[in-house]
PDB file of C-alpha atoms and ligand atoms in Angstrom:
ATOM      1  CA  MET A   1      21.193  -3.255  -6.467  1.00 68.00           C
ATOM      2  CA  SER A   2      20.012  -3.857  -2.939  1.00 77.00           C
ATOM      3  CA  ASP A   3      20.867  -7.407  -1.968  1.00 90.00           C
ATOM      4  CA  ILE A   4      20.406  -8.071   1.725  1.00 96.00           C
ATOM      5  CA  SER A   5      22.519 -10.726   3.394  1.00 97.00           C
ATOM      6  CA  ILE A   6      21.672 -11.931   6.898  1.00 97.00           C
ATOM      7  CA  LYS A   7      24.294 -14.193   8.478  1.00 97.00           C
ATOM      8  CA  ASN A   8      23.920 -16.063  11.783  1.00 97.00           C
ATOM      9  CA  LEU A   9      21.900 -13.161  13.138  1.00 97.00           C
ATOM     10  CA  SER A  10      20.936 -13.293  16.790  1.00 96.00           C
ATOM     11  CA  PHE A  11      19.369 -10.609  18.917  1.00 96.00           C
ATOM     12  CA  ALA A  12      18.445  -9.972  22.558  1.00 95.00           C
ATOM     13  CA  TYR A  13      17.031  -6.634  23.749  1.00 94.00           C
ATOM     14  CA  GLU A  14      19.455  -6.281  26.672  1.00 86.00           C
ATOM     15  CA  GLU A  15      22.830  -7.747  27.399  1.00 74.00           C
ATOM     16  CA  GLY A  16      22.310 -11.221  28.787  1.00 73.00           C
ATOM     17  CA  GLY A  17      18.581 -10.928  28.092  1.00 87.00           C
ATOM     18  CA  LYS A  18      16.368 -13.514  26.455  1.00 91.00           C
ATOM     19  CA  LEU A  19      17.286 -14.273  22.848  1.00 93.00           C
ATOM     20  CA  ILE A  20      14.514 -13.064  20.551  1.00 95.00           C
ATOM     21  CA  LEU A  21      16.139 -14.050  17.253  1.00 96.00           C
ATOM     22  CA  ASN A  22      18.599 -16.905  16.911  1.00 95.00           C
ATOM     23  CA  ASP A  23      20.840 -17.928  14.049  1.00 94.00           C
ATOM     24  CA  ILE A  24      18.937 -16.395  11.153  1.00 96.00           C
ATOM     25  CA  THR A  25      20.740 -16.788   7.864  1.00 97.00           C
ATOM     26  CA  THR A  26      19.258 -15.848   4.516  1.00 97.00           C
ATOM     27  CA  GLU A  27      19.927 -13.915   1.316  1.00 96.00           C
ATOM     28  CA  ILE A  28      17.334 -11.518  -0.058  1.00 96.00           C
ATOM     29  CA  ASN A  29      17.883 -10.584  -3.670  1.00 94.00           C
ATOM     30  CA  SER A  30      17.366  -7.137  -5.053  1.00 93.00           C
ATOM     31  CA  GLY A  31      13.764  -6.689  -6.197  1.00 93.00           C
ATOM     32  CA  GLU A  32      12.276  -9.480  -4.097  1.00 95.00           C
ATOM     33  CA  PHE A  33       8.955  -8.824  -2.359  1.00 95.00           C
ATOM     34  CA  VAL A  34       9.503 -10.720   0.869  1.00 97.00           C
ATOM     35  CA  CYS A  35       6.627 -11.296   3.262  1.00 97.00           C
ATOM     36  CA  ILE A  36       7.487 -12.309   6.811  1.00 97.00           C
ATOM     37  CA  LEU A  37       4.891 -14.419   8.573  1.00 96.00           C
ATOM     38  CA  GLY A  38       4.815 -15.629  12.151  1.00 93.00           C
ATOM     39  CA  GLN A  39       2.828 -15.602  15.359  1.00 90.00           C
ATOM     40  CA  SER A  40       2.489 -12.397  17.300  1.00 90.00           C
ATOM     41  CA  GLY A  41       5.533 -11.864  19.532  1.00 90.00           C
ATOM     42  CA  CYS A  42       7.856 -14.107  17.511  1.00 91.00           C
ATOM     43  CA  GLY A  43      10.178 -11.261  16.542  1.00 94.00           C
ATOM     44  CA  LYS A  44       9.005 -10.024  13.122  1.00 95.00           C
ATOM     45  CA  SER A  45       9.126  -6.350  14.125  1.00 95.00           C
ATOM     46  CA  THR A  46      12.468  -6.910  15.818  1.00 96.00           C
ATOM     47  CA  LEU A  47      13.902  -8.283  12.580  1.00 97.00           C
ATOM     48  CA  LEU A  48      12.487  -5.294  10.677  1.00 97.00           C
ATOM     49  CA  ARG A  49      13.989  -2.885  13.222  1.00 96.00           C
ATOM     50  CA  LEU A  50      17.383  -4.543  12.733  1.00 97.00           C
ATOM     51  CA  LEU A  51      17.041  -4.126   8.958  1.00 97.00           C
ATOM     52  CA  ALA A  52      16.060  -0.489   9.461  1.00 96.00           C
ATOM     53  CA  GLY A  53      19.160   0.048  11.611  1.00 96.00           C
ATOM     54  CA  LEU A  54      17.058   0.949  14.674  1.00 95.00           C
ATOM     55  CA  GLU A  55      18.629  -1.969  16.601  1.00 96.00           C
ATOM     56  CA  MET A  56      22.049  -3.576  16.259  1.00 96.00           C
ATOM     57  CA  PRO A  57      22.611  -7.367  16.145  1.00 96.00           C
ATOM     58  CA  THR A  58      23.740  -9.155  19.316  1.00 95.00           C
ATOM     59  CA  GLY A  59      25.498 -11.711  17.121  1.00 95.00           C
ATOM     60  CA  GLY A  60      26.055 -12.248  13.398  1.00 96.00           C
ATOM     61  CA  LYS A  61      25.545  -9.493  10.857  1.00 95.00           C
ATOM     62  CA  ILE A  62      23.314  -7.936   8.245  1.00 97.00           C
ATOM     63  CA  THR A  63      24.879  -6.452   5.138  1.00 96.00           C
ATOM     64  CA  ILE A  64      23.333  -4.576   2.233  1.00 95.00           C
ATOM     65  CA  ASP A  65      25.345  -4.862  -0.963  1.00 92.00           C
ATOM     66  CA  GLY A  66      28.259  -5.984   1.206  1.00 92.00           C
ATOM     67  CA  GLU A  67      28.054  -3.083   3.674  1.00 94.00           C
ATOM     68  CA  GLU A  68      27.126  -3.675   7.267  1.00 95.00           C
ATOM     69  CA  ILE A  69      24.132  -1.720   8.572  1.00 95.00           C
ATOM     70  CA  LYS A  70      25.326   0.946  11.010  1.00 92.00           C
ATOM     71  CA  GLY A  71      22.155   2.931  11.610  1.00 94.00           C
ATOM     72  CA  THR A  72      19.084   4.235   9.823  1.00 93.00           C
ATOM     73  CA  SER A  73      19.417   5.323   6.213  1.00 91.00           C
ATOM     74  CA  LEU A  74      17.370   7.185   3.629  1.00 88.00           C
ATOM     75  CA  LYS A  75      18.008   4.170   1.392  1.00 91.00           C
ATOM     76  CA  ARG A  76      15.549   2.231   3.551  1.00 94.00           C
ATOM     77  CA  GLY A  77      12.013   3.572   3.750  1.00 92.00           C
ATOM     78  CA  VAL A  78       9.968   2.387   6.717  1.00 93.00           C
ATOM     79  CA  VAL A  79       6.181   2.193   7.051  1.00 92.00           C
ATOM     80  CA  PHE A  80       4.695   1.224  10.414  1.00 89.00           C
ATOM     81  CA  GLN A  81       1.190   0.130  11.349  1.00 85.00           C
ATOM     82  CA  ASP A  82       0.443   3.379  13.163  1.00 84.00           C
ATOM     83  CA  TYR A  83       1.153   5.499  10.039  1.00 78.00           C
ATOM     84  CA  GLY A  84       4.078   7.349  11.648  1.00 85.00           C
ATOM     85  CA  LEU A  85       2.989  10.849  10.566  1.00 94.00           C
ATOM     86  CA  TYR A  86       3.768  13.774  12.866  1.00 95.00           C
ATOM     87  CA  PRO A  87       0.363  15.006  14.104  1.00 96.00           C
ATOM     88  CA  TRP A  88       1.466  18.651  14.321  1.00 97.00           C
ATOM     89  CA  MET A  89       2.308  18.857  10.608  1.00 97.00           C
ATOM     90  CA  SER A  90       0.028  18.654   7.603  1.00 97.00           C
ATOM     91  CA  ALA A  91       0.240  15.540   5.419  1.00 97.00           C
ATOM     92  CA  GLY A  92       2.156  17.561   2.828  1.00 97.00           C
ATOM     93  CA  GLU A  93       4.611  18.886   5.409  1.00 97.00           C
ATOM     94  CA  ASN A  94       5.229  15.322   6.592  1.00 96.00           C
ATOM     95  CA  ILE A  95       6.125  14.287   3.048  1.00 96.00           C
ATOM     96  CA  MET A  96       8.216  17.449   2.556  1.00 96.00           C
ATOM     97  CA  LEU A  97      10.183  16.605   5.691  1.00 95.00           C
ATOM     98  CA  ALA A  98      11.464  13.389   4.086  1.00 93.00           C
ATOM     99  CA  LEU A  99      12.079  15.113   0.745  1.00 95.00           C
ATOM    100  CA  LYS A 100      14.044  18.010   2.290  1.00 95.00           C
ATOM    101  CA  GLN A 101      16.177  15.547   4.228  1.00 92.00           C
ATOM    102  CA  CYS A 102      16.944  13.591   1.079  1.00 92.00           C
ATOM    103  CA  PHE A 103      17.406  16.542  -1.304  1.00 94.00           C
ATOM    104  CA  PRO A 104      18.593  19.418   0.935  1.00 94.00           C
ATOM    105  CA  SER A 105      19.725  21.680  -1.905  1.00 95.00           C
ATOM    106  CA  GLU A 106      16.703  21.161  -4.162  1.00 95.00           C
ATOM    107  CA  ASP A 107      14.303  24.046  -4.812  1.00 95.00           C
ATOM    108  CA  LYS A 108      11.316  23.973  -2.366  1.00 95.00           C
ATOM    109  CA  ASN A 109       8.725  24.396  -5.132  1.00 96.00           C
ATOM    110  CA  LYS A 110      10.183  21.434  -7.026  1.00 96.00           C
ATOM    111  CA  LEU A 111       9.978  19.346  -3.869  1.00 96.00           C
ATOM    112  CA  LYS A 112       6.381  20.426  -3.304  1.00 96.00           C
ATOM    113  CA  GLU A 113       5.569  19.329  -6.853  1.00 96.00           C
ATOM    114  CA  LYS A 114       7.115  15.962  -6.067  1.00 95.00           C
ATOM    115  CA  ALA A 115       5.119  15.681  -2.838  1.00 96.00           C
ATOM    116  CA  LEU A 116       1.916  16.431  -4.766  1.00 96.00           C
ATOM    117  CA  ASP A 117       2.863  13.846  -7.412  1.00 93.00           C
ATOM    118  CA  MET A 118       3.282  11.260  -4.663  1.00 92.00           C
ATOM    119  CA  ILE A 119      -0.076  12.196  -3.116  1.00 94.00           C
ATOM    120  CA  ASP A 120      -1.596  11.602  -6.541  1.00 92.00           C
ATOM    121  CA  ALA A 121       0.317   8.318  -7.023  1.00 90.00           C
ATOM    122  CA  VAL A 122      -1.198   6.872  -3.848  1.00 90.00           C
ATOM    123  CA  GLY A 123      -4.695   7.786  -5.020  1.00 90.00           C
ATOM    124  CA  LEU A 124      -5.373  10.912  -2.942  1.00 93.00           C
ATOM    125  CA  GLU A 125      -6.643  14.357  -3.955  1.00 95.00           C
ATOM    126  CA  SER A 126      -4.209  17.279  -3.840  1.00 96.00           C
ATOM    127  CA  GLU A 127      -6.264  18.947  -1.026  1.00 97.00           C
ATOM    128  CA  VAL A 128      -4.862  16.290   1.297  1.00 97.00           C
ATOM    129  CA  TYR A 129      -1.527  18.157   1.193  1.00 97.00           C
ATOM    130  CA  ASP A 130      -2.864  20.760   3.655  1.00 97.00           C
ATOM    131  CA  LYS A 131      -4.806  18.408   5.906  1.00 97.00           C
ATOM    132  CA  PHE A 132      -3.559  17.343   9.316  1.00 97.00           C
ATOM    133  CA  PRO A 133      -3.406  13.618  10.112  1.00 96.00           C
ATOM    134  CA  LYS A 134      -6.370  13.863  12.521  1.00 96.00           C
ATOM    135  CA  GLU A 135      -8.517  15.175   9.659  1.00 97.00           C
ATOM    136  CA  LEU A 136      -7.806  12.049   7.590  1.00 96.00           C
ATOM    137  CA  SER A 137      -9.152   8.483   7.859  1.00 93.00           C
ATOM    138  CA  GLY A 138      -6.775   5.650   8.793  1.00 91.00           C
ATOM    139  CA  GLY A 139      -6.585   4.519   5.172  1.00 92.00           C
ATOM    140  CA  MET A 140      -5.774   8.057   3.991  1.00 93.00           C
ATOM    141  CA  GLN A 141      -3.120   8.453   6.671  1.00 94.00           C
ATOM    142  CA  GLN A 142      -1.515   5.189   5.632  1.00 90.00           C
ATOM    143  CA  ARG A 143      -1.597   6.313   1.977  1.00 92.00           C
ATOM    144  CA  CYS A 144       0.239   9.489   3.080  1.00 94.00           C
ATOM    145  CA  ALA A 145       2.770   7.420   5.028  1.00 94.00           C
ATOM    146  CA  ILE A 146       3.346   5.292   1.918  1.00 93.00           C
ATOM    147  CA  ALA A 147       3.693   8.462  -0.193  1.00 93.00           C
ATOM    148  CA  GLN A 148       6.223   9.779   2.319  1.00 94.00           C
ATOM    149  CA  SER A 149       8.307   6.612   2.304  1.00 92.00           C
ATOM    150  CA  LEU A 150       8.222   6.302  -1.497  1.00 91.00           C
ATOM    151  CA  SER A 151       8.898  10.014  -2.155  1.00 92.00           C
ATOM    152  CA  THR A 152      12.650   9.621  -1.681  1.00 91.00           C
ATOM    153  CA  ASN A 153      12.638   6.508  -3.898  1.00 90.00           C
ATOM    154  CA  PRO A 154      14.516   4.220  -1.490  1.00 93.00           C
ATOM    155  CA  PRO A 155      15.705   0.935  -3.047  1.00 94.00           C
ATOM    156  CA  ILE A 156      14.491  -0.920   0.058  1.00 96.00           C
ATOM    157  CA  LEU A 157      11.069  -0.594   1.630  1.00 95.00           C
ATOM    158  CA  LEU A 158      10.431  -2.002   5.107  1.00 96.00           C
ATOM    159  CA  MET A 159       6.767  -2.350   6.062  1.00 96.00           C
ATOM    160  CA  ASP A 160       5.609  -3.554   9.475  1.00 96.00           C
ATOM    161  CA  GLU A 161       1.994  -4.776   9.320  1.00 94.00           C
ATOM    162  CA  PRO A 162       1.155  -1.548   7.484  1.00 91.00           C
ATOM    163  CA  PHE A 163      -2.482  -2.496   6.871  1.00 91.00           C
ATOM    164  CA  GLY A 164      -3.094  -4.255  10.193  1.00 89.00           C
ATOM    165  CA  ALA A 165      -5.263  -1.494  11.653  1.00 86.00           C
ATOM    166  CA  LEU A 166      -7.465  -0.961   8.587  1.00 87.00           C
ATOM    167  CA  ASP A 167     -10.904  -2.329   7.706  1.00 89.00           C
ATOM    168  CA  ALA A 168     -11.091  -5.125   5.113  1.00 90.00           C
ATOM    169  CA  VAL A 169     -12.030  -2.971   2.109  1.00 90.00           C
ATOM    170  CA  THR A 170      -9.441  -0.247   2.774  1.00 88.00           C
ATOM    171  CA  ARG A 171      -6.890  -2.946   3.417  1.00 90.00           C
ATOM    172  CA  ALA A 172      -7.626  -4.664   0.076  1.00 92.00           C
ATOM    173  CA  ARG A 173      -7.357  -1.306  -1.730  1.00 89.00           C
ATOM    174  CA  LEU A 174      -3.990  -0.560  -0.164  1.00 90.00           C
ATOM    175  CA  GLN A 175      -2.705  -4.075  -0.881  1.00 92.00           C
ATOM    176  CA  ASP A 176      -3.603  -3.484  -4.542  1.00 92.00           C
ATOM    177  CA  LEU A 177      -1.941  -0.063  -4.454  1.00 90.00           C
ATOM    178  CA  ILE A 178       1.340  -1.447  -3.120  1.00 91.00           C
ATOM    179  CA  LYS A 179       1.237  -4.382  -5.543  1.00 91.00           C
ATOM    180  CA  ASP A 180       0.516  -2.098  -8.533  1.00 89.00           C
ATOM    181  CA  LEU A 181       3.241   0.385  -7.583  1.00 89.00           C
ATOM    182  CA  TRP A 182       5.760  -2.445  -7.205  1.00 90.00           C
ATOM    183  CA  ASP A 183       4.621  -4.229 -10.420  1.00 88.00           C
ATOM    184  CA  LYS A 184       4.999  -0.993 -12.399  1.00 88.00           C
ATOM    185  CA  GLU A 185       8.594  -0.348 -11.360  1.00 88.00           C
ATOM    186  CA  GLU A 186      11.248  -1.261 -13.874  1.00 88.00           C
ATOM    187  CA  GLU A 187      13.907  -1.462 -11.213  1.00 89.00           C
ATOM    188  CA  LYS A 188      11.950  -3.113  -8.460  1.00 91.00           C
ATOM    189  CA  LYS A 189      12.372  -2.174  -4.842  1.00 93.00           C
ATOM    190  CA  THR A 190      13.321  -4.847  -2.380  1.00 95.00           C
ATOM    191  CA  VAL A 191      10.318  -5.007  -0.093  1.00 96.00           C
ATOM    192  CA  PHE A 192      10.331  -6.541   3.366  1.00 97.00           C
ATOM    193  CA  PHE A 193       6.706  -6.784   4.448  1.00 97.00           C
ATOM    194  CA  VAL A 194       5.754  -8.052   7.898  1.00 97.00           C
ATOM    195  CA  THR A 195       2.290  -9.528   8.299  1.00 95.00           C
ATOM    196  CA  HIS A 196       0.522 -12.216  10.294  1.00 90.00           C
ATOM    197  CA  ASP A 197      -2.051 -12.674   7.530  1.00 94.00           C
ATOM    198  CA  VAL A 198      -1.311 -15.729   5.365  1.00 95.00           C
ATOM    199  CA  ASP A 199      -3.566 -14.544   2.511  1.00 94.00           C
ATOM    200  CA  GLU A 200      -1.922 -11.124   2.454  1.00 95.00           C
ATOM    201  CA  ALA A 201       1.496 -12.795   2.232  1.00 95.00           C
ATOM    202  CA  ILE A 202       0.401 -15.054  -0.658  1.00 94.00           C
ATOM    203  CA  LEU A 203      -1.178 -12.161  -2.545  1.00 94.00           C
ATOM    204  CA  LEU A 204       1.757  -9.787  -2.218  1.00 94.00           C
ATOM    205  CA  GLY A 205       4.954 -11.775  -1.778  1.00 94.00           C
ATOM    206  CA  ASN A 206       7.094 -13.544  -4.338  1.00 92.00           C
ATOM    207  CA  ARG A 207       9.050 -14.835  -1.363  1.00 96.00           C
ATOM    208  CA  ILE A 208       7.584 -15.828   1.994  1.00 96.00           C
ATOM    209  CA  LEU A 209       9.600 -16.462   5.132  1.00 97.00           C
ATOM    210  CA  VAL A 210       7.935 -17.978   8.174  1.00 96.00           C
ATOM    211  CA  LEU A 211       9.520 -17.250  11.543  1.00 95.00           C
ATOM    212  CA  GLY A 212       9.157 -19.781  14.343  1.00 92.00           C
ATOM    213  CA  GLN A 213       9.146 -18.726  17.976  1.00 86.00           C
ATOM    214  CA  SER A 214      11.339 -18.589  21.060  1.00 79.00           C
ATOM    215  CA  PRO A 215      13.952 -17.798  19.930  1.00 88.00           C
ATOM    216  CA  SER A 216      12.851 -17.028  16.450  1.00 90.00           C
ATOM    217  CA  HIS A 217      14.446 -18.518  13.349  1.00 92.00           C
ATOM    218  CA  ILE A 218      13.315 -19.210   9.785  1.00 95.00           C
ATOM    219  CA  ILE A 219      11.206 -22.382   9.693  1.00 94.00           C
ATOM    220  CA  PHE A 220       9.950 -22.103   6.126  1.00 95.00           C
ATOM    221  CA  ASP A 221      11.273 -20.310   3.055  1.00 96.00           C
ATOM    222  CA  TYR A 222       9.142 -20.136  -0.066  1.00 94.00           C
ATOM    223  CA  LYS A 223      10.143 -18.637  -3.398  1.00 91.00           C
ATOM    224  CA  ALA A 224       7.463 -18.223  -6.081  1.00 86.00           C
ATOM    225  CA  LYS A 225       8.248 -19.374  -9.595  1.00 80.00           C
ATOM    226  CA  LYS A 226       8.957 -16.479 -11.950  1.00 73.00           C
ATOM    227  CA  ASP A 227       5.861 -16.906 -14.116  1.00 73.00           C
ATOM    228  CA  TRP A 228       3.397 -17.331 -11.238  1.00 76.00           C
ATOM    229  CA  GLU A 229       0.838 -14.568 -11.581  1.00 79.00           C
ATOM    230  CA  LEU A 230      -1.559 -14.396  -8.694  1.00 83.00           C
ATOM    231  CA  SER A 231      -4.318 -11.834  -8.300  1.00 85.00           C
ATOM    232  CA  ARG A 232      -7.132 -11.145  -5.895  1.00 88.00           C
ATOM    233  CA  ASP A 233      -9.470 -12.869  -8.419  1.00 87.00           C
ATOM    234  CA  ASN A 234      -7.708 -16.227  -8.610  1.00 87.00           C
ATOM    235  CA  GLN A 235      -6.131 -16.266  -5.157  1.00 87.00           C
ATOM    236  CA  PHE A 236      -8.705 -18.722  -3.779  1.00 88.00           C
ATOM    237  CA  ASP A 237      -9.034 -20.875  -6.951  1.00 90.00           C
ATOM    238  CA  ASP A 238      -5.418 -21.290  -7.961  1.00 90.00           C
ATOM    239  CA  VAL A 239      -4.334 -24.813  -6.965  1.00 91.00           C
ATOM    240  CA  GLU A 240      -0.754 -23.762  -6.230  1.00 90.00           C
ATOM    241  CA  ALA A 241      -1.968 -20.884  -4.061  1.00 92.00           C
ATOM    242  CA  LEU A 242      -4.256 -23.202  -2.088  1.00 94.00           C
ATOM    243  CA  LYS A 243      -1.449 -25.710  -1.557  1.00 94.00           C
ATOM    244  CA  LEU A 244       0.846 -22.935  -0.412  1.00 94.00           C
ATOM    245  CA  ARG A 245      -1.822 -21.546   1.910  1.00 95.00           C
ATOM    246  CA  ASN A 246      -2.275 -24.960   3.566  1.00 95.00           C
ATOM    247  CA  GLU A 247       1.455 -25.436   3.891  1.00 95.00           C
ATOM    248  CA  LEU A 248       1.959 -22.015   5.495  1.00 95.00           C
ATOM    249  CA  ILE A 249      -0.891 -22.541   7.970  1.00 95.00           C
ATOM    250  CA  LYS A 250       0.463 -26.022   8.767  1.00 94.00           C
ATOM    251  CA  GLN A 251       3.963 -24.699   9.426  1.00 92.00           C
ATOM    252  CA  ILE A 252       2.684 -21.927  11.706  1.00 91.00           C
ATOM    253  CA  ASN A 253       0.363 -24.301  13.605  1.00 90.00           C
ATOM    254  CA  LEU A 254       3.041 -26.972  14.036  1.00 87.00           C
ATOM    255  CA  ASP A 255       5.325 -24.358  15.520  1.00 83.00           C
ATOM    256  CA  VAL A 256       2.613 -23.113  17.891  1.00 82.00           C
ATOM    257  CA  LYS A 257       1.729 -26.711  18.881  1.00 81.00           C
ATOM    258  CA  SER A 258       5.339 -27.514  19.701  1.00 80.00           C
ATOM    259  CA  LYS A 259       5.346 -24.612  22.186  1.00 77.00           C
ATOM    260  CA  ILE A 260       2.098 -25.599  23.944  1.00 75.00           C
ATOM    261  CA  LYS A 261       2.734 -28.338  26.426  1.00 65.00           C
TER     262      LYS A 261
HETATM  263  N1  ADP B 301      11.865  -2.714  23.205  1.00 97.80           N
HETATM  264  C1  ADP B 301      11.767  -3.966  23.676  1.00 97.80           C
HETATM  265  N2  ADP B 301      12.402  -4.339  24.825  1.00 97.80           N
HETATM  266  C2  ADP B 301      12.328  -5.604  25.300  1.00 97.80           C
HETATM  267  N3  ADP B 301      11.634  -6.597  24.704  1.00 97.80           N
HETATM  268  C3  ADP B 301      10.969  -6.300  23.564  1.00 97.80           C
HETATM  269  C4  ADP B 301      10.998  -4.979  22.989  1.00 97.80           C
HETATM  270  N4  ADP B 301      10.260  -4.975  21.859  1.00 97.80           N
HETATM  271  C5  ADP B 301       9.786  -6.244  21.733  1.00 97.80           C
HETATM  272  N5  ADP B 301      10.210  -7.020  22.739  1.00 97.80           N
HETATM  273  C6  ADP B 301       9.927  -8.470  22.911  1.00 97.80           C
HETATM  274  O1  ADP B 301      10.509  -9.159  21.820  1.00 97.80           O
HETATM  275  C7  ADP B 301       9.678 -10.215  21.381  1.00 97.80           C
HETATM  276  C8  ADP B 301       9.407 -10.061  19.902  1.00 97.80           C
HETATM  277  O2  ADP B 301       8.637  -8.887  19.709  1.00 97.80           O
HETATM  278  P1  ADP B 301       8.266  -8.327  18.263  1.00 97.80           P
HETATM  279  O3  ADP B 301       9.491  -8.283  17.452  1.00 97.80           O
HETATM  280  O4  ADP B 301       7.511  -7.079  18.480  1.00 97.80           O
HETATM  281  O5  ADP B 301       7.306  -9.499  17.729  1.00 97.80           O
HETATM  282  P2  ADP B 301       6.232  -9.489  16.535  1.00 97.80           P
HETATM  283  O6  ADP B 301       6.466  -8.284  15.718  1.00 97.80           O
HETATM  284  O7  ADP B 301       6.481 -10.776  15.799  1.00 97.80           O
HETATM  285  O8  ADP B 301       4.890  -9.506  17.183  1.00 97.80           O
HETATM  286  C9  ADP B 301       8.444 -10.176  22.252  1.00 97.80           C
HETATM  287  O9  ADP B 301       8.604 -11.140  23.278  1.00 97.80           O
HETATM  288  C10 ADP B 301       8.453  -8.774  22.828  1.00 97.80           C
HETATM  289  O10 ADP B 301       7.854  -8.751  24.080  1.00 97.80           O
HETATM  290 MG1   MG B 302       5.186  -6.693  15.301  1.00 97.80          MG
END
């Protein structure tokens, strides 16, 4: 179980500062793959940071299974756009760092086996374990970051434009990887995936929230029907997907238009 409840959430970066988020209320059910769309600067990363426990609400609250978020937790894995690997450690050591933190009394060799399993699960060769981030391509680094965040099996995964810096082909491969890993899970993780790419949101999410701007609040909330199977092959033919795509673009554009005077 990892139900997230957001109630009347507001947030400003400093006391008395400009409100970034205002009156956000929503329930996210355990196992939902939620994509957050919105213009750059509208507060998507801020909302993710609040969910991660890196910032505290100015007003309202966020609870997970009834418990208020008090700080970061190993129960919430985070993947950022810039991969977030320590450059002075090998890829394997980066993954081991998370594993040792989560399982401090576990045998080191067992943990290394787990790290290697994760490297394999994200489609990388075992040699990558000893490579430093600078020796790896952006796509490989992001695969390692995903392996690191999944290695401790957190019930909630927070991803902030994780594929935003990658070329189109690598990006498509990693979208498929994340979708496959999530599809395969019996007990699905709750995923909170920030993107500004409408097609990425439609492909990955079974729930899509659009944030409006200044201050940001939810202007559109879409929940996919249970039996709606969308893939990269039918994404641009499926009538429902096309309707949804138009609606999402319309909502984002209307919001932008209302701010341009
Ligand atoms: N650490 C910070 N201190 C002050 N303002 C910030 C900080 N981080 C982001 N902001 C501001 O908050 C707003 C929302 O930013 P952000 O959440 O990064 O938006 P998004 O991820 O949607 O692009 C922006 O106006 C940004 O300038
Ligand atoms: Mg952002």
